[in-house]
mmCIF file with all atom_site columns, C-alpha atoms in Angstrom:
data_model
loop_
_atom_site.group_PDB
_atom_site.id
_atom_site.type_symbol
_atom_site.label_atom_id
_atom_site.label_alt_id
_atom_site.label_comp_id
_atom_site.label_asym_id
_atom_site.label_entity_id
_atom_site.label_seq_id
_atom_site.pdbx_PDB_ins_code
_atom_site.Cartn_x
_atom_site.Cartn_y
_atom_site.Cartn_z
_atom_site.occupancy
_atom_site.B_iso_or_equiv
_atom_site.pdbx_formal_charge
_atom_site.auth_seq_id
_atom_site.auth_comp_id
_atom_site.auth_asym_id
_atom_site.auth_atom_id
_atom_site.pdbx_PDB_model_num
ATOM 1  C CA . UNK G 1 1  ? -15.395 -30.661 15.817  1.00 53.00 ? 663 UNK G CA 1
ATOM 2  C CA . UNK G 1 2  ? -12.656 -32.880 16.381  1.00 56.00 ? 664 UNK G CA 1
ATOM 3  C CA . UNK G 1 3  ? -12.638 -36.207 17.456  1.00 59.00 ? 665 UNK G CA 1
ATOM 4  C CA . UNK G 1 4  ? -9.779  -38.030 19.065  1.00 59.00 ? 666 UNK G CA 1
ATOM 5  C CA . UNK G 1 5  ? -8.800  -40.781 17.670  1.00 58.00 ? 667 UNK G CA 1
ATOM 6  C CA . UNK G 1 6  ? -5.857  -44.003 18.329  1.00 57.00 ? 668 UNK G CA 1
ATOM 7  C CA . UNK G 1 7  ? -2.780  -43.180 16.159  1.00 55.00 ? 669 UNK G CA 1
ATOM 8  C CA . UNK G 1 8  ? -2.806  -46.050 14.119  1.00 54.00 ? 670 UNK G CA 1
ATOM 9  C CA . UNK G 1 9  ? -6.609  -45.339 13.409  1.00 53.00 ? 671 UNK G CA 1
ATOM 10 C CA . UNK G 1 10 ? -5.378  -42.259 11.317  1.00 55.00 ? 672 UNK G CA 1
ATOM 11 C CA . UNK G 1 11 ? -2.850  -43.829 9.434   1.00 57.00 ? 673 UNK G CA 1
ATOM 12 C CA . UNK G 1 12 ? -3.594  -44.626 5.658   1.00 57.00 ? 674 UNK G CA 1
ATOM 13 C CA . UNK G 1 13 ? -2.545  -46.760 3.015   1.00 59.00 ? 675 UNK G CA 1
ATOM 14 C CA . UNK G 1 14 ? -4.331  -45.085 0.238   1.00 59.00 ? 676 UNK G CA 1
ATOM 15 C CA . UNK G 1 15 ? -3.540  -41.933 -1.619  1.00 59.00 ? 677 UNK G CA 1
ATOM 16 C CA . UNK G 1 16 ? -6.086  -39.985 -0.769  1.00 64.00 ? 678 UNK G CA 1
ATOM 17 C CA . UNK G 1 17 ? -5.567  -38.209 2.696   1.00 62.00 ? 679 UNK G CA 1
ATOM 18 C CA . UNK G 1 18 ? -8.125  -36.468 4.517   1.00 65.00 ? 680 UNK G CA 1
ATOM 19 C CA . UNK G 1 19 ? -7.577  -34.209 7.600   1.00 65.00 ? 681 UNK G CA 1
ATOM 20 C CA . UNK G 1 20 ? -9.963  -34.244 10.045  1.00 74.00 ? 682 UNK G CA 1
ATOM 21 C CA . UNK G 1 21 ? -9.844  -30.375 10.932  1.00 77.00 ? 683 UNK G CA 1
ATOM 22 C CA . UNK G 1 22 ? -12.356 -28.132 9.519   1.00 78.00 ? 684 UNK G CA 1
ATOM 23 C CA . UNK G 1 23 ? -11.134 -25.050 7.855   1.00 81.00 ? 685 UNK G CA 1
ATOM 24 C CA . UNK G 1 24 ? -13.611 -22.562 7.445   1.00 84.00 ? 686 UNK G CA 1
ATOM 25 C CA . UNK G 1 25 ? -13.394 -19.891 4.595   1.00 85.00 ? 687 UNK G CA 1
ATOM 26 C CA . UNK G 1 26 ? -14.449 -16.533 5.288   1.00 83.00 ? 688 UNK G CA 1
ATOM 27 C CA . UNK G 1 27 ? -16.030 -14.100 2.346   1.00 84.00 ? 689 UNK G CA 1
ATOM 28 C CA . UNK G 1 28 ? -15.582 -10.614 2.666   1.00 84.00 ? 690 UNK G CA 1
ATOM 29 C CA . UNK G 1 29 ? -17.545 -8.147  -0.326  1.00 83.00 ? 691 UNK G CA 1
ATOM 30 C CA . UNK G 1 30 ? -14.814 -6.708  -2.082  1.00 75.00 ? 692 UNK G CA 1
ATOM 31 C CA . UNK G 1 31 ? -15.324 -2.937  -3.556  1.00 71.00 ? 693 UNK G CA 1
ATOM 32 C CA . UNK G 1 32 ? -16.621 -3.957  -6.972  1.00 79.00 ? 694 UNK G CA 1
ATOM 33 C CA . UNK G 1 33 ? -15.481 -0.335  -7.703  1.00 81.00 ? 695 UNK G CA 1
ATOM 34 C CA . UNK G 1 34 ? -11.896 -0.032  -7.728  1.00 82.00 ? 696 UNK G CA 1
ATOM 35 C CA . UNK G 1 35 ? -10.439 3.517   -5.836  1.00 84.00 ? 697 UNK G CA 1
ATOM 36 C CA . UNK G 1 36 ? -9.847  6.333   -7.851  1.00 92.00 ? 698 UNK G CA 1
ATOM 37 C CA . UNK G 1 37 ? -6.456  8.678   -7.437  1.00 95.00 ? 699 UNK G CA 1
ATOM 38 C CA . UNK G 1 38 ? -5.447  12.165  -7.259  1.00 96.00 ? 700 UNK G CA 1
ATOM 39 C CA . UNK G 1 39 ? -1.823  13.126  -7.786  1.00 97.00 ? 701 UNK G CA 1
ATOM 40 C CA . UNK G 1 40 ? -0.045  16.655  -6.901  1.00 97.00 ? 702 UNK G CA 1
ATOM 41 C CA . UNK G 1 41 ? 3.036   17.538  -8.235  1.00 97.00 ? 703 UNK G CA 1
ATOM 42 C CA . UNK G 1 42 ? 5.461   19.806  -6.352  1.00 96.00 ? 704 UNK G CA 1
ATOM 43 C CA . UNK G 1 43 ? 8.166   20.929  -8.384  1.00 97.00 ? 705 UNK G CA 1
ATOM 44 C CA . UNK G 1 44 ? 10.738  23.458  -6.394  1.00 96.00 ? 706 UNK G CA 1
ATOM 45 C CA . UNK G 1 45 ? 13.514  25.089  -7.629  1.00 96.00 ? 707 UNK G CA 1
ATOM 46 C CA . UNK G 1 46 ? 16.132  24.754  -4.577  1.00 94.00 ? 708 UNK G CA 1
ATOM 47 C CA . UNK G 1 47 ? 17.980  27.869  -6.275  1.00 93.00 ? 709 UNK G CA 1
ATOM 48 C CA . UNK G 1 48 ? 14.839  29.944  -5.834  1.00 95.00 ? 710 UNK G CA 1
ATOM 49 C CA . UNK G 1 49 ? 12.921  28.219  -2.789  1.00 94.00 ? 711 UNK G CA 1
ATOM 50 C CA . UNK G 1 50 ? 13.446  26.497  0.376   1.00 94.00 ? 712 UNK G CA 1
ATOM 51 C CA . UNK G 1 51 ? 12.612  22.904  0.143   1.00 92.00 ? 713 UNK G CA 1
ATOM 52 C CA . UNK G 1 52 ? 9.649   21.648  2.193   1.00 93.00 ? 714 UNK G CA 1
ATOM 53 C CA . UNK G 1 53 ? 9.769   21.724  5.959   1.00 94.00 ? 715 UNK G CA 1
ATOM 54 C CA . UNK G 1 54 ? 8.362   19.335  8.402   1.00 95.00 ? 716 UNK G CA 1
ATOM 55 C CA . UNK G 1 55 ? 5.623   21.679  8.909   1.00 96.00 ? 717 UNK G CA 1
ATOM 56 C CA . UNK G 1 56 ? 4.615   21.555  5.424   1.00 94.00 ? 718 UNK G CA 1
ATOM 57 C CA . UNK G 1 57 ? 5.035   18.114  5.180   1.00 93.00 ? 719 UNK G CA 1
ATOM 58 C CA . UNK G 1 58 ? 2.773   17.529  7.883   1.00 96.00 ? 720 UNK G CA 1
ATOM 59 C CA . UNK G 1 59 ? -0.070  19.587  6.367   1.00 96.00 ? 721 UNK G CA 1
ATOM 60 C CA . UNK G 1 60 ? 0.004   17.381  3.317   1.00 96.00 ? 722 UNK G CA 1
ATOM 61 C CA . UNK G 1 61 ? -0.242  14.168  5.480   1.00 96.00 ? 723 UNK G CA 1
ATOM 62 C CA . UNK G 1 62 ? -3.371  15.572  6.930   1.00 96.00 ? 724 UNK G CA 1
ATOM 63 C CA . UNK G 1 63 ? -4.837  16.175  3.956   1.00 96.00 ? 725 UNK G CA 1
ATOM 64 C CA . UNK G 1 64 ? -4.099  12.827  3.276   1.00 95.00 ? 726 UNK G CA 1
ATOM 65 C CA . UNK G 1 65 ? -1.460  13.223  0.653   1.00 96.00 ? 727 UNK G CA 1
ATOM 66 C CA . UNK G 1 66 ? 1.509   10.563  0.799   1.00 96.00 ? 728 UNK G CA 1
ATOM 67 C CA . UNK G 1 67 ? 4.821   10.901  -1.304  1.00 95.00 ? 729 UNK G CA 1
ATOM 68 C CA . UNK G 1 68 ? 4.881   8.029   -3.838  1.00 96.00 ? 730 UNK G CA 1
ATOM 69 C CA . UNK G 1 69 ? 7.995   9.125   -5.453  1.00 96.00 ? 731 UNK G CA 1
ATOM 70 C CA . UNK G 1 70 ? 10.772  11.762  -5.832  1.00 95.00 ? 732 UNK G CA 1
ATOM 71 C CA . UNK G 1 71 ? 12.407  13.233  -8.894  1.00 95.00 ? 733 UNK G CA 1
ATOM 72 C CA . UNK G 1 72 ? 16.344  15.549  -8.262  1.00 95.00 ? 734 UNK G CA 1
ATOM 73 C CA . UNK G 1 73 ? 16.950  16.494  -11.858 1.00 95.00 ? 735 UNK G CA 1
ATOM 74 C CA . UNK G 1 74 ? 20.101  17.820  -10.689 1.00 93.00 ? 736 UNK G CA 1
ATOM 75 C CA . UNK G 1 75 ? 21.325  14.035  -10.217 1.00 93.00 ? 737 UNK G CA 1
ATOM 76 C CA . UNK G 1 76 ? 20.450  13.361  -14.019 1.00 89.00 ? 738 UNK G CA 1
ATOM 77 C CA . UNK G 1 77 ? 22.483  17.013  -15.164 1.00 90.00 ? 739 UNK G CA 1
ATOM 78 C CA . UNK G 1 78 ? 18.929  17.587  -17.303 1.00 91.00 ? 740 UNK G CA 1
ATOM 79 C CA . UNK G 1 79 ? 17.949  20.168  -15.178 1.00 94.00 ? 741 UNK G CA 1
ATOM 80 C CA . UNK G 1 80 ? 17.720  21.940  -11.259 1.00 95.00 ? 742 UNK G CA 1
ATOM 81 C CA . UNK G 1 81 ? 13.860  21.292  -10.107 1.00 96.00 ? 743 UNK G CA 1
ATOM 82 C CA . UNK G 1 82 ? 13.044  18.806  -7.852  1.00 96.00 ? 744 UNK G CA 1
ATOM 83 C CA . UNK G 1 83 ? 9.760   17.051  -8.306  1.00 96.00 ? 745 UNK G CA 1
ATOM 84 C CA . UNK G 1 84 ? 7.867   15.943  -5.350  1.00 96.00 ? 746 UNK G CA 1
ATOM 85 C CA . UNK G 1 85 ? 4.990   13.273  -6.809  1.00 97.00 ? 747 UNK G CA 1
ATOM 86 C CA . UNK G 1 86 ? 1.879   12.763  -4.000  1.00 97.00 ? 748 UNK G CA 1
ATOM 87 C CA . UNK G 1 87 ? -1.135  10.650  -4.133  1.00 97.00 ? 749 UNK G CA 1
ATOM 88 C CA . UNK G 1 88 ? -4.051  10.481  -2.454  1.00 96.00 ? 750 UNK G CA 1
ATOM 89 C CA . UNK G 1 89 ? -7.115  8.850   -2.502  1.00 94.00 ? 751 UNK G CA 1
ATOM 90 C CA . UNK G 1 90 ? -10.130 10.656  -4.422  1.00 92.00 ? 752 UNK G CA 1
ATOM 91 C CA . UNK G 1 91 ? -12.632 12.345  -2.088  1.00 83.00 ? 753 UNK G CA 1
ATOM 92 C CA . UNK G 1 92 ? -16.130 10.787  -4.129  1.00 70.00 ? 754 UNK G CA 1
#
């Protein structure tokens, strides 16, 4: 509730200043479990195999796989495999 009040009314000399607005705080329940992961590597040797296609791609996304992160040995000269890290949430 607010309640209208003359300009000079509001105005204070002390330190402490109040507004008149409520706030409100909302609680949500958190998990008190935190998630669990599962990871899938797919390491492809371009020499040998085809790298993924959009239709493969897609089938991991429905599965609910998503690509956290991407490893081209070739760009370090240690080696020709790519590495294709995915994560997922763990089915409980």
């Amino acid at each position: 509730m607010f309640i209208a009040q003359p300009y000079y009314a509001r105005m204070s000399t002390s330190a402490e200043v109040r507004s008149l607005a409520h706030i409100p705080v909302i609680y949500e329940p958190a998990p008190s479990v935190p998630p669990h992961w599962e990871y899938h590597v797919l390491t492809i040797d371009p020499q040998e195999a085809s790298l993924p296609n959009e239709e493969q791609l897609n089938t991991f996304g429905r599965e609910g796989w998503v690509l956290a992160g991407l490893l081209d040995e070739r760009m370090t000269g240690k080696g020709k495999l790519i590495h294709y890290y995915l994560v997922r949430q763990a089915k409980e």
